[in-house]
PDB file of C-alpha atoms in Angstrom:
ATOM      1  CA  UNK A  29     182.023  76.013  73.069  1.00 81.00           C
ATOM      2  CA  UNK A  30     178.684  76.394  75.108  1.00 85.00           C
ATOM      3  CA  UNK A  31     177.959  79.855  75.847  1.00 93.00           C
ATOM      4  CA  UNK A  32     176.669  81.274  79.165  1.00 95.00           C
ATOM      5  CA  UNK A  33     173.136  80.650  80.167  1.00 95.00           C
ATOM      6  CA  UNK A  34     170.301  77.821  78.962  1.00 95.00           C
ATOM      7  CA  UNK A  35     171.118  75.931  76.396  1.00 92.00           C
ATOM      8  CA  UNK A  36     167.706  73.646  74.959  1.00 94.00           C
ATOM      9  CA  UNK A  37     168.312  69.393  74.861  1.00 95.00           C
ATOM     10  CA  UNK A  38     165.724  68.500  71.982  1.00 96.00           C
ATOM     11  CA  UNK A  39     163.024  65.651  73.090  1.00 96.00           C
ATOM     12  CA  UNK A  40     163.728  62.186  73.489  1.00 97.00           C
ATOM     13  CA  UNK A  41     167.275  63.316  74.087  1.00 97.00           C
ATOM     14  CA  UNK A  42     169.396  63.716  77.719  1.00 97.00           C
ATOM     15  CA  UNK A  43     172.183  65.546  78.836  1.00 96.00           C
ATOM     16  CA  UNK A  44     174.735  64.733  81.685  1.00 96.00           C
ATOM     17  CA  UNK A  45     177.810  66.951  83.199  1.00 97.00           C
ATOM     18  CA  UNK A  46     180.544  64.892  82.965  1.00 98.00           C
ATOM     19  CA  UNK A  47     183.797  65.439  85.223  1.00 98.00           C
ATOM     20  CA  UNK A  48     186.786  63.751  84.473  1.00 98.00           C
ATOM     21  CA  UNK A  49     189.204  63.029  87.439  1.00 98.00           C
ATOM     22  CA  UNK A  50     192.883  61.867  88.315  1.00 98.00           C
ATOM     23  CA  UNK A  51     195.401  60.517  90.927  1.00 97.00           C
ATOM     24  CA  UNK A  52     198.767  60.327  90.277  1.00 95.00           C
ATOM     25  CA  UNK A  53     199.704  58.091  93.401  1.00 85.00           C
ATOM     26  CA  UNK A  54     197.572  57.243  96.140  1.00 85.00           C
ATOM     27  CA  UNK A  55     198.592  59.074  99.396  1.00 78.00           C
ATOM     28  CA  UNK A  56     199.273  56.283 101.293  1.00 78.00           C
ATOM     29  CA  UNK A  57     200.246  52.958  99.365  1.00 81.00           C
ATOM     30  CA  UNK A  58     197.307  50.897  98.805  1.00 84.00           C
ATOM     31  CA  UNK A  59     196.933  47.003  99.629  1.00 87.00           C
ATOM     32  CA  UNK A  60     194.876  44.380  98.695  1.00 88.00           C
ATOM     33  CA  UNK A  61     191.943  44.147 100.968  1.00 90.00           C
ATOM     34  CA  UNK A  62     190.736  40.903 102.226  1.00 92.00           C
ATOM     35  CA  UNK A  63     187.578  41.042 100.225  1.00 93.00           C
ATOM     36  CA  UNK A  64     185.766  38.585  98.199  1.00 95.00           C
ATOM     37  CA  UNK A  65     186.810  39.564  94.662  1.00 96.00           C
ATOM     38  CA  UNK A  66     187.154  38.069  91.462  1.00 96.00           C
ATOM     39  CA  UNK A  67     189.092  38.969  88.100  1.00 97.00           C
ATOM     40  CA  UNK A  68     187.107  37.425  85.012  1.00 97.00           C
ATOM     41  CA  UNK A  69     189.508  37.398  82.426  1.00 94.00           C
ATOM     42  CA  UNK A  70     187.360  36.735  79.558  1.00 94.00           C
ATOM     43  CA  UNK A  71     184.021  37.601  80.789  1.00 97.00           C
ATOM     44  CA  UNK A  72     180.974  36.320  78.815  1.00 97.00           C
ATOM     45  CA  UNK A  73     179.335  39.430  77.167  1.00 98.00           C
ATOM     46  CA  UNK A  74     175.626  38.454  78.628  1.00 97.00           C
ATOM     47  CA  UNK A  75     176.996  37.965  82.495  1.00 98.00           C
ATOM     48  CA  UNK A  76     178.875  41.688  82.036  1.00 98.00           C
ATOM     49  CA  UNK A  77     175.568  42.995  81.065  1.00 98.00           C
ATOM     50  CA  UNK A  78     173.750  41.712  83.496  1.00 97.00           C
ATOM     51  CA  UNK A  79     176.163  43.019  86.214  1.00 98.00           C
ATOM     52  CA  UNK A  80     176.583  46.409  84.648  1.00 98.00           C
ATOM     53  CA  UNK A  81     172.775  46.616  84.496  1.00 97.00           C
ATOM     54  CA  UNK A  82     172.235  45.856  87.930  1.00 97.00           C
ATOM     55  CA  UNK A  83     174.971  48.116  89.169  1.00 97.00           C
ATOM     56  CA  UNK A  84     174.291  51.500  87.242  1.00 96.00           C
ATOM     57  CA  UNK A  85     171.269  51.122  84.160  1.00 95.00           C
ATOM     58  CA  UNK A  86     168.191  50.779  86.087  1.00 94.00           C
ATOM     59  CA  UNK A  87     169.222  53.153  88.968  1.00 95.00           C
ATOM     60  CA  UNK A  88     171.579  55.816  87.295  1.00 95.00           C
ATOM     61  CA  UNK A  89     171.165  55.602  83.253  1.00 95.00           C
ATOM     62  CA  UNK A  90     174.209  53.997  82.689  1.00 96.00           C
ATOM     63  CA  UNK A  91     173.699  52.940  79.174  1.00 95.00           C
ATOM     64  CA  UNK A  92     177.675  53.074  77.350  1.00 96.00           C
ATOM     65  CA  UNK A  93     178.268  49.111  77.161  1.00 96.00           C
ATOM     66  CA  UNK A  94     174.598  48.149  76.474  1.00 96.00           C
ATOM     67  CA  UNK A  95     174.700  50.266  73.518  1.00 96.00           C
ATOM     68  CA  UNK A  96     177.241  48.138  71.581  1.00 97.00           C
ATOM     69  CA  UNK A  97     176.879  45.443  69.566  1.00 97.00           C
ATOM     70  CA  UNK A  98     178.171  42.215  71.645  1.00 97.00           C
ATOM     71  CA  UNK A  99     180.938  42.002  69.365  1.00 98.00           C
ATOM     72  CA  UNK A 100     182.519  45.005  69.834  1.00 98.00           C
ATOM     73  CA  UNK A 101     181.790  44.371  73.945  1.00 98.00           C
ATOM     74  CA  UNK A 102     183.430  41.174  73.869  1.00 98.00           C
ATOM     75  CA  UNK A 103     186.374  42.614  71.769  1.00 98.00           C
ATOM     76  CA  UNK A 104     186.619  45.014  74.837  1.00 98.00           C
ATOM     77  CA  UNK A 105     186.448  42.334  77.449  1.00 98.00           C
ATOM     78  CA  UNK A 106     188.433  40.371  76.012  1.00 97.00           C
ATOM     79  CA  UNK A 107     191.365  42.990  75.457  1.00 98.00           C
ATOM     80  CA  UNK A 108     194.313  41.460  77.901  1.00 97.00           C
ATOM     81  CA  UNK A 109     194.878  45.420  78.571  1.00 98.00           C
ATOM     82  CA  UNK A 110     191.281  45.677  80.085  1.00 98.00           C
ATOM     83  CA  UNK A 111     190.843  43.619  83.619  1.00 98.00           C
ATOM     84  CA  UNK A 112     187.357  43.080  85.251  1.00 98.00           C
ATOM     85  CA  UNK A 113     186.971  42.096  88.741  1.00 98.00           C
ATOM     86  CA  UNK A 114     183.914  40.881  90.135  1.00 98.00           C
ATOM     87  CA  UNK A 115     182.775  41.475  93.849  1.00 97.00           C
ATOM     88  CA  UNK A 116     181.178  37.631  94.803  1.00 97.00           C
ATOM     89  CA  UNK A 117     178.637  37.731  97.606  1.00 95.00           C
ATOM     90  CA  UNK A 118     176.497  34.267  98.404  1.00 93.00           C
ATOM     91  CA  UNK A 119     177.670  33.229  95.030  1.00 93.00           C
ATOM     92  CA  UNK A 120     176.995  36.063  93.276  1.00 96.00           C
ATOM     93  CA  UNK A 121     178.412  39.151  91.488  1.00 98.00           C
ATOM     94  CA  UNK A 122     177.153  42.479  93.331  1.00 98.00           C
ATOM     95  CA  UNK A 123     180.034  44.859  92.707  1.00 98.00           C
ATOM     96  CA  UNK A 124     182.049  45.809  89.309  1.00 98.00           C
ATOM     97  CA  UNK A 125     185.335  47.376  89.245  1.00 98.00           C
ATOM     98  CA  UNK A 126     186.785  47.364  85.578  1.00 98.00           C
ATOM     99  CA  UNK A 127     190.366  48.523  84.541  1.00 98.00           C
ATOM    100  CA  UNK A 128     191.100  49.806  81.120  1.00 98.00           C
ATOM    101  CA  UNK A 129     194.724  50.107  80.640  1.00 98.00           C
ATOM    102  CA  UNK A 130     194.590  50.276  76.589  1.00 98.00           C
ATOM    103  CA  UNK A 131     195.712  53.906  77.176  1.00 97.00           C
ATOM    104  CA  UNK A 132     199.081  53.982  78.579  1.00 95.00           C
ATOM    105  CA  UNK A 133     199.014  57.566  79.045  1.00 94.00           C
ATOM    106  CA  UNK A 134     195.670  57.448  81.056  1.00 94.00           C
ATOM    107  CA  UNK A 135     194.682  54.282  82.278  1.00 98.00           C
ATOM    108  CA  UNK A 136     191.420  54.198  83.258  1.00 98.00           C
ATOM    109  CA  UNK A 137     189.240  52.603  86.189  1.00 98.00           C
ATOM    110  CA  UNK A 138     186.283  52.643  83.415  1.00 98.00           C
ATOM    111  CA  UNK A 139     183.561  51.372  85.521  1.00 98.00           C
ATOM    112  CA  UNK A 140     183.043  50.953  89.313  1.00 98.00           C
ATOM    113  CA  UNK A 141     180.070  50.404  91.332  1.00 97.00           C
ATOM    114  CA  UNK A 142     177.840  47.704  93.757  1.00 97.00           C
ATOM    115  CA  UNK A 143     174.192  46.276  93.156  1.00 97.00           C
ATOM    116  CA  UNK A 144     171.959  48.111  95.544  1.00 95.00           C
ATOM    117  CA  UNK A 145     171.041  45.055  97.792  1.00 94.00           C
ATOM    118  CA  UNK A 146     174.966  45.562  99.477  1.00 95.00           C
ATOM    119  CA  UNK A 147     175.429  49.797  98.861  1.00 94.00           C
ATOM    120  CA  UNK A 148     176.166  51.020 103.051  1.00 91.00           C
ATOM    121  CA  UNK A 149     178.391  47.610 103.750  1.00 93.00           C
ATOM    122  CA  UNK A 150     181.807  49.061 103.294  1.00 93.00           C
ATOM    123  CA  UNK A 151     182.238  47.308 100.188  1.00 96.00           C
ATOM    124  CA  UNK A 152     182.951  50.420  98.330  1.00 96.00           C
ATOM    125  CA  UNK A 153     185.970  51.779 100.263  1.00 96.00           C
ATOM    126  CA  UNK A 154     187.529  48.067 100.051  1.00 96.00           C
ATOM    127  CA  UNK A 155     187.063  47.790  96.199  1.00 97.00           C
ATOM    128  CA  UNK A 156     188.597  51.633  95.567  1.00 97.00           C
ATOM    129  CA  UNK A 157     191.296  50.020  97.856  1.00 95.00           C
ATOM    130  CA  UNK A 158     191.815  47.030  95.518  1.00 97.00           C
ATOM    131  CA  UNK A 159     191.214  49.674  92.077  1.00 97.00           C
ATOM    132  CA  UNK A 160     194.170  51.192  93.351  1.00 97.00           C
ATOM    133  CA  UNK A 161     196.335  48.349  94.479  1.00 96.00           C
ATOM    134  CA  UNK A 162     195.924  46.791  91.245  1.00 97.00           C
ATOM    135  CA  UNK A 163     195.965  49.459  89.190  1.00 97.00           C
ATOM    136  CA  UNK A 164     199.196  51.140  90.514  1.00 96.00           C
ATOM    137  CA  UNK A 165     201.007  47.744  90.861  1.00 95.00           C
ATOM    138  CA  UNK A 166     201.711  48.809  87.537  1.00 94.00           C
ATOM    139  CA  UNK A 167     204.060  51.517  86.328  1.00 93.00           C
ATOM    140  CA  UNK A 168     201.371  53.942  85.237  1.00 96.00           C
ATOM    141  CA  UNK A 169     201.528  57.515  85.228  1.00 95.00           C
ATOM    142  CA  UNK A 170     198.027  58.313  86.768  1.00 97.00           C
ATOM    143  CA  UNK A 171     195.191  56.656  87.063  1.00 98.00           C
ATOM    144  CA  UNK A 172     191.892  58.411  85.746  1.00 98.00           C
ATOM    145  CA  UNK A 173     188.129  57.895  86.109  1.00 98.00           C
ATOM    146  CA  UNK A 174     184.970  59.976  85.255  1.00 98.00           C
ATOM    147  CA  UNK A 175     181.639  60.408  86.986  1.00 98.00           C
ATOM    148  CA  UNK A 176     178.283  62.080  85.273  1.00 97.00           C
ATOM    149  CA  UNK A 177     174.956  63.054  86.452  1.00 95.00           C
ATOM    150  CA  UNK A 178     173.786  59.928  85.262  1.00 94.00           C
ATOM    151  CA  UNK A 179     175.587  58.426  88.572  1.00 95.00           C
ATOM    152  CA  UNK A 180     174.596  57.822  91.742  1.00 94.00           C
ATOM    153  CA  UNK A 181     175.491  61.100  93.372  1.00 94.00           C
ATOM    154  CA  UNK A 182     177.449  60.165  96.229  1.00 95.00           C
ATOM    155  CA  UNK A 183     179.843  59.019  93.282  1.00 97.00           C
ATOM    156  CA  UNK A 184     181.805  62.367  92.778  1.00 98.00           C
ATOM    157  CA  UNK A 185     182.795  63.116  96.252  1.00 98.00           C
ATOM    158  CA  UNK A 186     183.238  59.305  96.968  1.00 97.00           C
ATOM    159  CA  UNK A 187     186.178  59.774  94.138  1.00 98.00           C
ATOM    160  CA  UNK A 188     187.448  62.468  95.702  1.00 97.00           C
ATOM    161  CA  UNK A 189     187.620  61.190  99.254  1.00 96.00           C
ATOM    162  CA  UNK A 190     189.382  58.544  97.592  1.00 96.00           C
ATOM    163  CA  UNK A 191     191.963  60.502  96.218  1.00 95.00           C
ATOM    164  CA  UNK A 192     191.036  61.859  92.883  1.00 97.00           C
ATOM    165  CA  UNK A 193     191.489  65.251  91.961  1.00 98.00           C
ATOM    166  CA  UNK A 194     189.267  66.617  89.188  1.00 98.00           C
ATOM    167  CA  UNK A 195     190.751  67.870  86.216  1.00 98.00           C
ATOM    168  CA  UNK A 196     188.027  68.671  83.428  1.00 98.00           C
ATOM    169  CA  UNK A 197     184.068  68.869  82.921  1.00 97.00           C
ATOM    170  CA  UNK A 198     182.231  68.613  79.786  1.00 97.00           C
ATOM    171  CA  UNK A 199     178.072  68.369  78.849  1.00 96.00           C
ATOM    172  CA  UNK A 200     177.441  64.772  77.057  1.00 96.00           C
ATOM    173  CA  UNK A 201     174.408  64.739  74.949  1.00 96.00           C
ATOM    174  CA  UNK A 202     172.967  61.742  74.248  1.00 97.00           C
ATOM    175  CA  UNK A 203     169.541  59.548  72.426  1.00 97.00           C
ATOM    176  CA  UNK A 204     167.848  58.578  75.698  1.00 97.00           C
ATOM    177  CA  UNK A 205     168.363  55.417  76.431  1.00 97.00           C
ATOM    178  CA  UNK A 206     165.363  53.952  77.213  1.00 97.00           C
ATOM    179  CA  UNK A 207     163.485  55.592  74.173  1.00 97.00           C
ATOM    180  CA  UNK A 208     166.367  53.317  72.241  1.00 96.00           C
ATOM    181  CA  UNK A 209     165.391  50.371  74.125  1.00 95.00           C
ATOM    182  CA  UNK A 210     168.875  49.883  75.543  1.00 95.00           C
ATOM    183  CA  UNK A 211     167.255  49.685  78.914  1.00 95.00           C
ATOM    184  CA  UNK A 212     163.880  49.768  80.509  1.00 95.00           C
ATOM    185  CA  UNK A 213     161.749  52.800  79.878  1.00 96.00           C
ATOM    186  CA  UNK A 214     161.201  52.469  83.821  1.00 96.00           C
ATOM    187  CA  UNK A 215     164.923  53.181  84.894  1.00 96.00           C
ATOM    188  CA  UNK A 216     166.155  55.885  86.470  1.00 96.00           C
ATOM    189  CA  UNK A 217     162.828  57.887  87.333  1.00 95.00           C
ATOM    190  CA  UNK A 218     164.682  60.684  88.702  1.00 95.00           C
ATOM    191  CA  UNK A 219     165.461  61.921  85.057  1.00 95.00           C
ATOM    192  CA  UNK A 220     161.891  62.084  83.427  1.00 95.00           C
ATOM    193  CA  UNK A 221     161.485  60.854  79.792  1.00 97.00           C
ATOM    194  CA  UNK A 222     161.124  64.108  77.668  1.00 96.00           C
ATOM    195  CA  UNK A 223     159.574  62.883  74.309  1.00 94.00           C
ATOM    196  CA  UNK A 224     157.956  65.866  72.858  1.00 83.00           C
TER     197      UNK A 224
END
């Protein structure tokens, strides 16, 4: 347990505030949106990268899937419990929205988020409309998701416009990630590489 007041992250380290969030049901039922998306059911592990680079790595430090060996990626992507749905603009994939359902007591919308080049379009209220449409076209008991201050930070009150009510908050302390190489030492400039 962290006690009151500053608490020191050694070099070449970062830290993030984590909150964890829920919804139970949506308010109002949720249907599909007429929207340009695509479920990959066995997504190749180097496309997934490249998508989940594009939406969160280089602008927000998200680093979680390009951390594991492809292996253990593609074991995840490959789950039949885990769905991942593309957004397809001009022939190509600018938005992410990836169910986990391994859980059955918290199923998960694990990762959500759009390429800058189409962020302010609208996109992102019509894919948290199809998140929820799919997700609770399934008898689940709540659907969960989690935001950090490695996100974009219109992320957290996005969620809870959406819906979501938060629930918990922990500090994640992590290697940095582009000291590890897992993404460019250029990414995310708003969080300055501390190395000693």
């Amino acid at each position: 347990m962290l006690t009151d007041g500053f608490h020191s992250i050694p070099p070449g380290k970062v830290a993030a505030i984590v909150t964890h969030l829920s919804m139970s049901r949506p308010k109002v039922p949720p249907t599909m949106p007429d929207l340009p998306l695509r479920h990959l059911p066995r997504p190749e592990v180097g496309w997934y990268r490249d998508l989940f680079t594009r939406v969160g790595a280089l602008d927000w430090l998200w680093f979680s899937r390009l951390r594991l060996e492809p292996a253990a990626l593609e074991a995840i992507l490959r789950d039949p419990l885990v769905e991942v749905h593309a957004l397809e603009l001009d022939g190509r994939a600018e938005g992410l929205l990836e169910l986990d359902f391994r859980d059955p007591a918290a199923p998960e919308l694990a990762f959500f988020g759009l390429t800058p080049e189409v962020q302010g379009r609208g996109y992102g209220r019509q894919m948290m409309q199809a998140a929820l449409a799919l997700a609770f076209a399934r008898d689940i008991p709540q659907l969960t998701i989690h935001t950090c201050t490695f996100d974009s930070p219109v992320a957290l009150p996005f969620y809870l416009r959406s819906g979501f009510v938060p629930v918990s908050r922990e500090v994640e302390v992590v290697d940095d990630p582009r000291l590890t190489g897992d993404i460019p030492r250029d990414a995310a400039r708003q969080i300055p590489v501390i190395t000693g």
